[in-house]
Coordinates of C-alpha atoms in Angstrom, one line a residue:
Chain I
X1 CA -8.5 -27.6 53.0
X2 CA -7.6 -25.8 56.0
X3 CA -10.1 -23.8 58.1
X4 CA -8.8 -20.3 59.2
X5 CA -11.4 -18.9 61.7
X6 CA -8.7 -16.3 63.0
X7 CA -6.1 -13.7 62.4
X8 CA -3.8 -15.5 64.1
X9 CA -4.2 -18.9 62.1
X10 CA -4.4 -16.8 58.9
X11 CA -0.8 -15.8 59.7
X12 CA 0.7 -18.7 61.2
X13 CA -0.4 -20.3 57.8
X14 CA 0.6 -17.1 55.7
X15 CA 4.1 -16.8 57.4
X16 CA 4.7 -20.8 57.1
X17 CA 3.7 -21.3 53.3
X18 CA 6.0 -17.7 52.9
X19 CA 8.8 -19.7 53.8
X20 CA 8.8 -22.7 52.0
X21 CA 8.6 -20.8 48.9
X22 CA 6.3 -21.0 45.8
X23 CA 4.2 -18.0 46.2
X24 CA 0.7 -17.6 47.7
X25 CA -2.2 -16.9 45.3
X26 CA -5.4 -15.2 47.5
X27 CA -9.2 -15.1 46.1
X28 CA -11.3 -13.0 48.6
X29 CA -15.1 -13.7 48.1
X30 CA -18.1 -13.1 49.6
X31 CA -18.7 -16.8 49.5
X32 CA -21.6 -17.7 47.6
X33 CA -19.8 -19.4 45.5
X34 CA -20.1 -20.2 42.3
X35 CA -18.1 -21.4 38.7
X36 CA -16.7 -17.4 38.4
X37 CA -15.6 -17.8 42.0
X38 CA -13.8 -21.7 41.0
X39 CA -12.2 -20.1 37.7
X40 CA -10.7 -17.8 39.9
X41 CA -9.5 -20.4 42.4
X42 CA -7.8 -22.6 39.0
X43 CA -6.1 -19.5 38.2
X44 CA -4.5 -19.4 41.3
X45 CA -3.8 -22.7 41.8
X46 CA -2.2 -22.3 37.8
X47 CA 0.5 -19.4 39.2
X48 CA 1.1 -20.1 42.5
X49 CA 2.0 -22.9 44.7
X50 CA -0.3 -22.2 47.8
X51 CA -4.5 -20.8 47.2
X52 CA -5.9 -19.3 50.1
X53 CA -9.8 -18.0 49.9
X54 CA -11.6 -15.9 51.9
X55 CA -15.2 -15.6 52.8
X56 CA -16.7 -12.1 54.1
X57 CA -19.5 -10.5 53.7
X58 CA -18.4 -7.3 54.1
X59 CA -20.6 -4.6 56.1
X60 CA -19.2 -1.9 54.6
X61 CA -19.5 -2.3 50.9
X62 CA -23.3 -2.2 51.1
X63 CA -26.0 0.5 51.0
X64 CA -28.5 0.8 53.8
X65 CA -31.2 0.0 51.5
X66 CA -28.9 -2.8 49.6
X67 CA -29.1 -6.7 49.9
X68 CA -26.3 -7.0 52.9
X69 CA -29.2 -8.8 55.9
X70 CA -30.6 -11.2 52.4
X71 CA -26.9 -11.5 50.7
X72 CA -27.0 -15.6 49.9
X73 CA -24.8 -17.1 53.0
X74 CA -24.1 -21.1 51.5
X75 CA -20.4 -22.0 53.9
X76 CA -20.8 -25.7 53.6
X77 CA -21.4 -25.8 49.9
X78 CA -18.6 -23.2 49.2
X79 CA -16.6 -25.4 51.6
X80 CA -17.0 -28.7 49.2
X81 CA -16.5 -26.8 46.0
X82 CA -13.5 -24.8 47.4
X83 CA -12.0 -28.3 48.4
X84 CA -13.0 -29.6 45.4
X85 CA -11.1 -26.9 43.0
X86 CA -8.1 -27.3 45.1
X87 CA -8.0 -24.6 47.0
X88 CA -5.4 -24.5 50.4
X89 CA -7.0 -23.1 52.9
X90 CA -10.0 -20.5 53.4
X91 CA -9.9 -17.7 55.7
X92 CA -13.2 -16.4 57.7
X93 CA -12.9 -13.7 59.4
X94 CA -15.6 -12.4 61.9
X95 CA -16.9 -8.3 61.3
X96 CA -15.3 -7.6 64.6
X97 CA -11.8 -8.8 63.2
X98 CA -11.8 -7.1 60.5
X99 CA -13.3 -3.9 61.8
X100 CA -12.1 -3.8 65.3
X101 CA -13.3 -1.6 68.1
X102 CA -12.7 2.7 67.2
X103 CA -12.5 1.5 63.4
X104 CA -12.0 4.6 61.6
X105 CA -10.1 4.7 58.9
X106 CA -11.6 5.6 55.6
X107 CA -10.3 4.8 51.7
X108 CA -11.1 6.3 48.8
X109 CA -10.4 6.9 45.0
X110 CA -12.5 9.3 43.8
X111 CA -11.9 9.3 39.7
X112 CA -12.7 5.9 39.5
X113 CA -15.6 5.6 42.0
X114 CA -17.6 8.3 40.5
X115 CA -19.3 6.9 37.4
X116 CA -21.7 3.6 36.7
X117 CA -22.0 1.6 39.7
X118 CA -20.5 4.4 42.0
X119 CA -22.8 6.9 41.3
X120 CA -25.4 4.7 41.7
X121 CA -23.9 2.9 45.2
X122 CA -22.5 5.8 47.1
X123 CA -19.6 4.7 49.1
X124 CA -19.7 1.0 47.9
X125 CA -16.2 1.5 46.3
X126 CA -15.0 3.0 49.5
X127 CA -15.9 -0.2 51.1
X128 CA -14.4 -2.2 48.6
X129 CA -11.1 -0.7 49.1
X130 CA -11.5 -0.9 52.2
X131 CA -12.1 -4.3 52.8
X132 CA -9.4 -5.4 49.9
X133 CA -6.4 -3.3 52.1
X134 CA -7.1 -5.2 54.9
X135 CA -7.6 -8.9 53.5
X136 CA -4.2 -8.1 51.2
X137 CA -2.5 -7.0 54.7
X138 CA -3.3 -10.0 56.7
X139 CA -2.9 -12.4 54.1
X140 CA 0.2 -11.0 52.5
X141 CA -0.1 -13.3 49.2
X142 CA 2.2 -12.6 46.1
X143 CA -0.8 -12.1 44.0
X144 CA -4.5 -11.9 44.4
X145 CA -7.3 -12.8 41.8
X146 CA -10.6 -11.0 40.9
X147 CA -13.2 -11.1 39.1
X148 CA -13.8 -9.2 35.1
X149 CA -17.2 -9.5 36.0
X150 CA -16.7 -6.6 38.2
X151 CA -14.9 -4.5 35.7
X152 CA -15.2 -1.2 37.6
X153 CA -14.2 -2.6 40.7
X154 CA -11.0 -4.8 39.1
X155 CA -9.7 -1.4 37.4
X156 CA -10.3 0.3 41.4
X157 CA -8.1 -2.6 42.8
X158 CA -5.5 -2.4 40.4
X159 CA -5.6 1.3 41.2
X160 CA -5.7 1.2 44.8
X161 CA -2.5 -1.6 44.4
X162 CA -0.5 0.5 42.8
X163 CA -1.0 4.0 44.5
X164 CA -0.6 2.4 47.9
X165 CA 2.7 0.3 46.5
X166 CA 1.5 -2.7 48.0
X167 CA 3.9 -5.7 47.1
X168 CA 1.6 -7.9 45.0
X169 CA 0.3 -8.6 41.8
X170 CA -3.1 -8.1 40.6
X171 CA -4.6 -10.6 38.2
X172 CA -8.2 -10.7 36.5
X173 CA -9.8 -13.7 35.8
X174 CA -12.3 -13.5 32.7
X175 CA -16.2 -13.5 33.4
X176 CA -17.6 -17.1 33.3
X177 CA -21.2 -17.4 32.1
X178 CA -24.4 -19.6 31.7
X179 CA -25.2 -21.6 28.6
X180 CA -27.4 -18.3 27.7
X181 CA -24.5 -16.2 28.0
X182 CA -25.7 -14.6 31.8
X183 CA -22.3 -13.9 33.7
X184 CA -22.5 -15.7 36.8
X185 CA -23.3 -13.9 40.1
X186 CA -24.5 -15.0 43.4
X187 CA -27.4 -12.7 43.1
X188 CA -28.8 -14.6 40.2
X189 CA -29.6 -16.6 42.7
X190 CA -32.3 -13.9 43.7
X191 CA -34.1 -14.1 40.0
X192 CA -37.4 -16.3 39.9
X193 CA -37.5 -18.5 36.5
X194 CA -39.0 -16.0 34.4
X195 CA -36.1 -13.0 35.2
X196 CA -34.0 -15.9 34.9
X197 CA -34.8 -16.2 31.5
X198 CA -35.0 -12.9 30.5
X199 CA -31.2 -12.2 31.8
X200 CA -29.6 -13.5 28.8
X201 CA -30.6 -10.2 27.3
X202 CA -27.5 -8.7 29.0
X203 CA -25.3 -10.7 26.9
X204 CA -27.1 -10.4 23.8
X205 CA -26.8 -6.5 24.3
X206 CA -23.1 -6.5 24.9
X207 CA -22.8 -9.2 21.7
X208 CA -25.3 -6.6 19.8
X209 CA -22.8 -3.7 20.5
X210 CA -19.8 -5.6 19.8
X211 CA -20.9 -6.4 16.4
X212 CA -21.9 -3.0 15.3
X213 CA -18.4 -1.9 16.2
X214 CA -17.3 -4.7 14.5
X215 CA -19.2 -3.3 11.2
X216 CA -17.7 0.1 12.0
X217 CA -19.3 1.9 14.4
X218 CA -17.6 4.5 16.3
X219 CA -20.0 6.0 18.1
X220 CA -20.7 5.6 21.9
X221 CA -24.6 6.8 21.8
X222 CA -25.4 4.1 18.9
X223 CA -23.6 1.4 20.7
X224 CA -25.3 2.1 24.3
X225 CA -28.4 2.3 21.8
X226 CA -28.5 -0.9 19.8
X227 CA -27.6 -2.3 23.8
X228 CA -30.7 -0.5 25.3
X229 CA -32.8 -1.7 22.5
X230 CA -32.3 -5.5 23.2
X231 CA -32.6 -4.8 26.7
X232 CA -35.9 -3.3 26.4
X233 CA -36.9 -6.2 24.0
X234 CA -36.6 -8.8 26.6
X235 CA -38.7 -6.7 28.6
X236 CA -35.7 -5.5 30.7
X237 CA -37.2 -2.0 31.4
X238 CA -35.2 -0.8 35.4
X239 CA -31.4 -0.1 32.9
X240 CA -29.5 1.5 35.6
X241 CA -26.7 2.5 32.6
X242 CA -25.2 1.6 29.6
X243 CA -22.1 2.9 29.1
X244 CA -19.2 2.6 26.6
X245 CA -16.0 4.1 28.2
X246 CA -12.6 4.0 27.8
X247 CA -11.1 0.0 28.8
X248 CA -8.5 1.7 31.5
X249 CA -9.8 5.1 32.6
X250 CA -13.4 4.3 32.3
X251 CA -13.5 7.7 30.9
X252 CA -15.8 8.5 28.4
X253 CA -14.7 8.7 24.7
X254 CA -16.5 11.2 21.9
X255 CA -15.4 8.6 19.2
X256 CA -14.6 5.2 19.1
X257 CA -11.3 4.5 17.3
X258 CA -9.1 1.8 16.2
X259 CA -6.2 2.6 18.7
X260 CA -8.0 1.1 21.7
X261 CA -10.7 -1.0 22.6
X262 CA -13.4 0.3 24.5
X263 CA -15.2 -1.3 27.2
X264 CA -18.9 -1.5 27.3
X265 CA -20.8 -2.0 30.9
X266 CA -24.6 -2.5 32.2
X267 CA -26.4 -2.8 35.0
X268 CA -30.0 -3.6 35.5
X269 CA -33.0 -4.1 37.7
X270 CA -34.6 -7.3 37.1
X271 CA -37.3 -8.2 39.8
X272 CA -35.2 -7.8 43.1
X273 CA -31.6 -8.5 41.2
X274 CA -29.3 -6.1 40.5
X275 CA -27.1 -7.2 37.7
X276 CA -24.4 -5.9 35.7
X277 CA -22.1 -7.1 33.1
X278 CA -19.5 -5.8 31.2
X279 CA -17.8 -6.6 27.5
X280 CA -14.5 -5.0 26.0
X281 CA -15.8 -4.4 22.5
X282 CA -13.0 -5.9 20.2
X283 CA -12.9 -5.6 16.3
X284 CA -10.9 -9.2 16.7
X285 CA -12.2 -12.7 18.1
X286 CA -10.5 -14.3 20.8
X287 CA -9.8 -10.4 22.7
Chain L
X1 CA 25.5 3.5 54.7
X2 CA 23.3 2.7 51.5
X3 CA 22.0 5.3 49.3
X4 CA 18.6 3.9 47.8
X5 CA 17.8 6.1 45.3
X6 CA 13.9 4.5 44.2
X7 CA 11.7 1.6 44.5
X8 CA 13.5 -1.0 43.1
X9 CA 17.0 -0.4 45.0
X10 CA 14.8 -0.1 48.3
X11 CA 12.9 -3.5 47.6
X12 CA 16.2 -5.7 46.8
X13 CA 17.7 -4.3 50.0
X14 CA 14.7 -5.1 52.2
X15 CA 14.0 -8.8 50.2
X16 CA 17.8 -9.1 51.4
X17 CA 18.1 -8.2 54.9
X18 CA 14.4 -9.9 55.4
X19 CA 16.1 -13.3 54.0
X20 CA 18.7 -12.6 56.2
X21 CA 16.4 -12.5 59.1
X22 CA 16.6 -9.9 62.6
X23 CA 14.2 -7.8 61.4
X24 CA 13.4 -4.5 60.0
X25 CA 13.1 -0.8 61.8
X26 CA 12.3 1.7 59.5
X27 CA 12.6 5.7 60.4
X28 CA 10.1 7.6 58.1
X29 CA 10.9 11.3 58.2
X30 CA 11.7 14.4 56.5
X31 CA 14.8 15.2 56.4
X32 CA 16.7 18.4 58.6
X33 CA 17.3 15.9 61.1
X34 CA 18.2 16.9 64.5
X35 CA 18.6 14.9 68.2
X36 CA 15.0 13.4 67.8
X37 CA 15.5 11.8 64.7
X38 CA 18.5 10.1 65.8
X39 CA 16.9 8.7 68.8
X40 CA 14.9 6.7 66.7
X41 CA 17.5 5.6 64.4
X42 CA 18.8 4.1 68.1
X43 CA 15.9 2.8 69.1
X44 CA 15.7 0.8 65.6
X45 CA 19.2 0.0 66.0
X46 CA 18.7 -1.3 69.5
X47 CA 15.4 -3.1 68.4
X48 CA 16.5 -4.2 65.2
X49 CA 19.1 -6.2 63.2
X50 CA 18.8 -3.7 60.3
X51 CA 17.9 -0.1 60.1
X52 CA 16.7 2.0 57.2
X53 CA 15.1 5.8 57.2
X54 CA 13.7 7.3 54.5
X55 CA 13.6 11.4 53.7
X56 CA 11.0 12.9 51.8
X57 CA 9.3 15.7 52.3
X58 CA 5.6 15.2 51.8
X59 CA 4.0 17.5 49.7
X60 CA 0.2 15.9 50.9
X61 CA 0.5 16.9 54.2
X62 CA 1.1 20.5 53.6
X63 CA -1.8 23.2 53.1
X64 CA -1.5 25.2 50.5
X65 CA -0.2 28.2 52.6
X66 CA 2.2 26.2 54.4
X67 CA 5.7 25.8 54.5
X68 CA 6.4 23.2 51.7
X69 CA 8.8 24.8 49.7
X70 CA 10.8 26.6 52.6
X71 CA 10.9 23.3 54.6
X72 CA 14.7 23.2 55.0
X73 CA 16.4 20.4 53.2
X74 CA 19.5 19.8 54.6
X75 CA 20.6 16.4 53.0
X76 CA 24.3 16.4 53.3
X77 CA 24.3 17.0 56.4
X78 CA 21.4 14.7 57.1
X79 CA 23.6 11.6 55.7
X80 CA 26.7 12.3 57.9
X81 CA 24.7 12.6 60.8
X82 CA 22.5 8.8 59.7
X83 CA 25.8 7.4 58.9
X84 CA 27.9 8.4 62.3
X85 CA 24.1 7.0 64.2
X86 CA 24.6 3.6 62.5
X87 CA 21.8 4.0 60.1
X88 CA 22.3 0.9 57.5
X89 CA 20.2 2.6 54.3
X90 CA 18.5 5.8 53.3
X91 CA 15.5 5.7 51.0
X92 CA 15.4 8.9 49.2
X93 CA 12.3 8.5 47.1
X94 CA 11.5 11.7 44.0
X95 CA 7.6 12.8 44.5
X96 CA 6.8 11.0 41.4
X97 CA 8.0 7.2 42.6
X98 CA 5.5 7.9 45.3
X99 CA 2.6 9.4 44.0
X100 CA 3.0 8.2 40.5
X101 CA 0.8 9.5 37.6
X102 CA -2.8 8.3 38.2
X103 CA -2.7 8.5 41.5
X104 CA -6.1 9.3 43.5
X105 CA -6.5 7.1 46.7
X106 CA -7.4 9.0 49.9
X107 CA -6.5 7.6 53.3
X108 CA -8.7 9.4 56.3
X109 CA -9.0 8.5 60.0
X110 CA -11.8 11.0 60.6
X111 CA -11.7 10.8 64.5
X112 CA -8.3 11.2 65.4
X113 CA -7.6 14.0 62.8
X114 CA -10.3 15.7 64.1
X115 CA -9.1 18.3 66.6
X116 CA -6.3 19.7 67.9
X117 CA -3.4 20.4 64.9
X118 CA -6.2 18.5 62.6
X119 CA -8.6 21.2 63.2
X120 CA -5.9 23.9 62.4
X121 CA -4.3 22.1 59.1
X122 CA -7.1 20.9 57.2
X123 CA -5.8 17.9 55.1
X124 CA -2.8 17.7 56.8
X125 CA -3.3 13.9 58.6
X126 CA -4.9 12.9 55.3
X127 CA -1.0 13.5 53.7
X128 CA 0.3 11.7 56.8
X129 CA -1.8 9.0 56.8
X130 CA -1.3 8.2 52.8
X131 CA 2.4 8.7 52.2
X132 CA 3.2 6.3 55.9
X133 CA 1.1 3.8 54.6
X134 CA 2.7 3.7 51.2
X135 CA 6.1 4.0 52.8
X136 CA 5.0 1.5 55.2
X137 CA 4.3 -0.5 52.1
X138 CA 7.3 0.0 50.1
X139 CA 10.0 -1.0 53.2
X140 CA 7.9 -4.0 54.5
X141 CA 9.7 -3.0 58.3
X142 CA 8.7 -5.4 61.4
X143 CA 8.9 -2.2 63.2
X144 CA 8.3 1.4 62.4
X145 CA 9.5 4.2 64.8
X146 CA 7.6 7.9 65.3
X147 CA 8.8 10.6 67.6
X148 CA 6.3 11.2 70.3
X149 CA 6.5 15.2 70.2
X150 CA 3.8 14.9 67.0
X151 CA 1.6 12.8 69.7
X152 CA -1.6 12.8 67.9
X153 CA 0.4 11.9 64.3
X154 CA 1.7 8.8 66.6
X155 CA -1.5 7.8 67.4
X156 CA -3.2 8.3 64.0
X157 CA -0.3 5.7 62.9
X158 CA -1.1 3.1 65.4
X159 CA -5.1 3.5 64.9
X160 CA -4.1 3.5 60.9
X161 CA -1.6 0.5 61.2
X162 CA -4.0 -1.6 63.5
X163 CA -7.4 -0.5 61.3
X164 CA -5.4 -1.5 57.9
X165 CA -4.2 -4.6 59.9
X166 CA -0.5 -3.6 58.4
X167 CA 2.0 -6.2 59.7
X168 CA 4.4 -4.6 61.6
X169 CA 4.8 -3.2 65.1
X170 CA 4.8 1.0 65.6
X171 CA 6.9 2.3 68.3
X172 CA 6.9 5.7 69.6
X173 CA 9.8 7.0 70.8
X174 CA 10.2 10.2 73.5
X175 CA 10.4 13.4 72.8
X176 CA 14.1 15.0 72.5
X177 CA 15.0 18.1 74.3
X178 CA 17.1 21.3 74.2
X179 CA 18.4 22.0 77.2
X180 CA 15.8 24.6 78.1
X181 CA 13.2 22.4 77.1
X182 CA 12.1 23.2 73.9
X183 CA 11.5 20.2 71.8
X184 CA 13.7 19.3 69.2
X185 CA 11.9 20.2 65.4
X186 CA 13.3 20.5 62.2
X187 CA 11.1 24.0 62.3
X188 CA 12.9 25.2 65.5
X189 CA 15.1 26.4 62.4
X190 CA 12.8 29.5 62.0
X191 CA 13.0 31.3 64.8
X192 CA 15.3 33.9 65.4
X193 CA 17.5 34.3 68.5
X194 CA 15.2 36.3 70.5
X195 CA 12.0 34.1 69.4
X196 CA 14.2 31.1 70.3
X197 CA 15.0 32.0 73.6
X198 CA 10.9 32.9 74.2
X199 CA 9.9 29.3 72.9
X200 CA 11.2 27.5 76.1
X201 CA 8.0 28.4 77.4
X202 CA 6.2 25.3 76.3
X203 CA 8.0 23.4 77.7
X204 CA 7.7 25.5 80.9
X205 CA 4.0 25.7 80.3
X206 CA 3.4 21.8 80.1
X207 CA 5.4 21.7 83.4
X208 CA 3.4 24.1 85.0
X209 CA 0.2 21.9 84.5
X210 CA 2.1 18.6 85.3
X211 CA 2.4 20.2 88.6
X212 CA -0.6 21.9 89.1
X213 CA -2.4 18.4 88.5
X214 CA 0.3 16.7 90.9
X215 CA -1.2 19.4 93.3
X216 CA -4.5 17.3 92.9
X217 CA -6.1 19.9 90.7
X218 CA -9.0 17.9 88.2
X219 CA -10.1 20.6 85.7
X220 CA -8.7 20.6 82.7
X221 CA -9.9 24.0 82.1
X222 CA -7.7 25.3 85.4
X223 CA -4.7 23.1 84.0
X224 CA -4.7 24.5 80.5
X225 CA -5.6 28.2 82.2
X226 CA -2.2 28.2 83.9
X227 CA -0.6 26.9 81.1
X228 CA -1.7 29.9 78.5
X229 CA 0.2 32.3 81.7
X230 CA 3.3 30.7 81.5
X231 CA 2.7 31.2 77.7
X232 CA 1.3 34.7 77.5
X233 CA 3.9 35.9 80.5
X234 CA 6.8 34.5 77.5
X235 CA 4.7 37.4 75.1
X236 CA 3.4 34.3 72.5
X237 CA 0.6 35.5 71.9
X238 CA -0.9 33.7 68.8
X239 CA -1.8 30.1 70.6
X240 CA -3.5 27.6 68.9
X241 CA -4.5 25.8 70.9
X242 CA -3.7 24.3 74.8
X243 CA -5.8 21.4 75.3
X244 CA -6.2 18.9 78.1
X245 CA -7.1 15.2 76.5
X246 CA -7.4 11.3 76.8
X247 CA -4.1 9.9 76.2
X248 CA -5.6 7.4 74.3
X249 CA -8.2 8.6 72.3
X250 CA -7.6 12.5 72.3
X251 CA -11.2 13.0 73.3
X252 CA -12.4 15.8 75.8
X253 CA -12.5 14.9 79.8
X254 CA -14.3 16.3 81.9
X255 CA -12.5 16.0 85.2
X256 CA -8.7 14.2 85.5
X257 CA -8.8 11.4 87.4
X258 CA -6.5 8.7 89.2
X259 CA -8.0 6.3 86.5
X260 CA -5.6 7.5 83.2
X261 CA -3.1 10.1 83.0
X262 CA -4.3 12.5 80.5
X263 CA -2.3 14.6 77.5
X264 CA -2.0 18.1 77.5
X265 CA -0.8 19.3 73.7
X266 CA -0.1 22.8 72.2
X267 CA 0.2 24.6 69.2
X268 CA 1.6 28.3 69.1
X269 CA 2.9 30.4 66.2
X270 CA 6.1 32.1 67.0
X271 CA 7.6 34.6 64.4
X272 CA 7.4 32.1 61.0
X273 CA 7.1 29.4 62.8
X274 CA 4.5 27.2 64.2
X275 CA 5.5 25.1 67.1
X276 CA 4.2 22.3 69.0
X277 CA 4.7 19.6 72.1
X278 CA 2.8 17.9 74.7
X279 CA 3.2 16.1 77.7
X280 CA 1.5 13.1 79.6
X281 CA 0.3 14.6 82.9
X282 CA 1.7 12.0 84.7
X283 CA 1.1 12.0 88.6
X284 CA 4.5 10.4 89.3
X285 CA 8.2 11.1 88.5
X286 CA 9.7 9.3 85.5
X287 CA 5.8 8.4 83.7

């Protein structure tokens, strides 16, 4: 795998693999890496004939009072599984490359940033976007993976693609979990054995939800209920929100119907962890 | 000359001429064009193997009790005069292929769009700012050309190119002239004959401080001072603004110095109109 410390080697390598045709397939990451992080890499390296990764712990998605100075920095090992998964080449960008000297320029999509995790991180979408623009316009790929993990944030990025007509595809890559069913993150890395143990309650809430609207439940409060209840259960008290919203708008809906599936997300406190999770609520397996 | 008539059209022709290597200029404006655009459809052509301009006329850049709808559209005229310039293709986008339904990202470069014309339009570098970048986007030029006459515009494009690490180079290109000075504008259009013979005072005002500074004078407030005479001795009255800044950064100096030529920039209303230009204080002949 080929190490890309600059902007310069990013598009030297960028312009090169351009040319010999195939495509380029990009998954930015914050490094940390885990088997979410690798799924995304195999889809990439499924739809396109050159994977480049990127590792950058971006400044400017994170609160004052968030985990940016503790966020879990592991390069070597996301080096080896990187190499391992077949990825190309991996980008790492220094903060002052990416955010030169007199910076200033500001992104923002307000409808979709102003719910669930945006309410509850003020500007972290901003940063997001942010960040994304810039790796997409020095990397140039033909498409870029993300994460379903980060529902909110893949619907913002699709978003963001399309109003600024950038000339890519976006594809998400489904959420890989633990044997218990807890979506991987790099900040489950922050849970002592205990939490550990009771974060599989996320995925038995969103599996609780799903099956009452699988018995014919329609409404939003009784499925964010049944949710809360198995949260609380497992002793999962700090429930930032649990939300059933519309799977495209992240609107909310008065009723749930048959015409489309709606999307239900969570996030948590759990000892110094922030987790969330998210679960389209299908009347069919296999959606 | 190629008529491309929405986003599919424009992307075949620029895959094409791309493949076909020599590069890309691209000519953003907004239609009405006059000596100034042209210049920059031959500073493309000189710069560039292929040349494309686009017309359309913002509506995000224009307050609500701006001059949107009377904004003259001229297009007939605006073809013949792209064609007999050597123009190769005209991107003639509708509102809706560029702001398509859904749309809500914001672009802001809060520094630059600060003062000056920022200050008096509220929103107005926002507009600029979003539909370049998306036209920047759609056309994939090597090189984009601006007109120097909207100064601080030009240098909101290069700190919003260079901060979104867009891959292309910007080139500004010098302000056109009548031949009493008044810079070419799509808006010179408004004034009547007696207000147009009165508006060759900015340009005599702007000379009036290049001189006064070639004289050694250091105050900005004596170099805009003599400039609001040549102004108020014309009878405009209603000026917006005469200001005295960094060429670089637009910010406030205190004294001129040897060390960087500084900018002086106006805004006046004149009958409907609302006029502007500026000037590099340049100590020697030809800066």
């Amino acid at each position: 795998m080929e190490l890309l410390t600059d902007a310069q080697a990013l598009t030297r390598w960028s312009r090169a693999r351009r040319a010999s045709g195939g495509g380029i397939g990009f998954v930015p990451t914050m490094g940390a890496l885990h088997a979410g992080h690798i799924a995304l890499i195999h889809a990439a390296r499924q739809q396109c004939a050159h994977v480049v990764a990127s590792i950058f712990v971006n400044p400017t998605q994170f609160g004052p009072n968030e985990d940016f100075s503790r966020y879990p920095r592991t390069l070597e090992a996301d080096q080896a599984m990187l190499t391992a998964a077949g990825c190309d080449a991996l980008y790492l960008p220094e903060v002052r490359e990416i955010y030169p000297e007199g910076f200033q320029t500001r992104i923002q999509l307000p409808e979709i940033s102003a719910g669930l995790c945006g309410a509850v991180r003020p500007g972290h979408f901003d940063g997001v976007a942010l960040v994304v623009t810039i790796l997409l316009n020095r990397v140039q790929p033909d498409v870029a993976f993300f994460g379903l993990k980060d529902y909110q944030q893949f619907l913002l990025i699709e978003r963001l693609v399309t109003d600024l007509a950038m000339p890519l595809r976006v594809v998400g890559v489904p959420t890989v979990r633990e044997s218990d069913g807890l979506a991987m993150s790099s900040r489950n890395r922050y849970l002592n054995p205990e939490e550990r143990q009771r974060a599989g309650a996320l995925y038995r809430a969103l599996l609780a939800a799903r099956d009452l609207r699988r018995a014919g439940e329609g409404s939003p409060e009784l499925l964010e209920g049944v949710a809360r209840e198995v949260l609380h259960a497992a002793g999962i008290e700090r429930v930032e929100y649990v939300a059933v919203r519309a799977a495209r708008t992240l609107l909310k809906v008065a009723t749930v119907t048959d015409d489309e599936d709606p999307v239900m997300l969570l996030a948590v406190r759990l000892g110094s962890a922030r987790l969330i999770d998210n679960m389209v609520l299908s009347r069919e397996d296999g959606a």
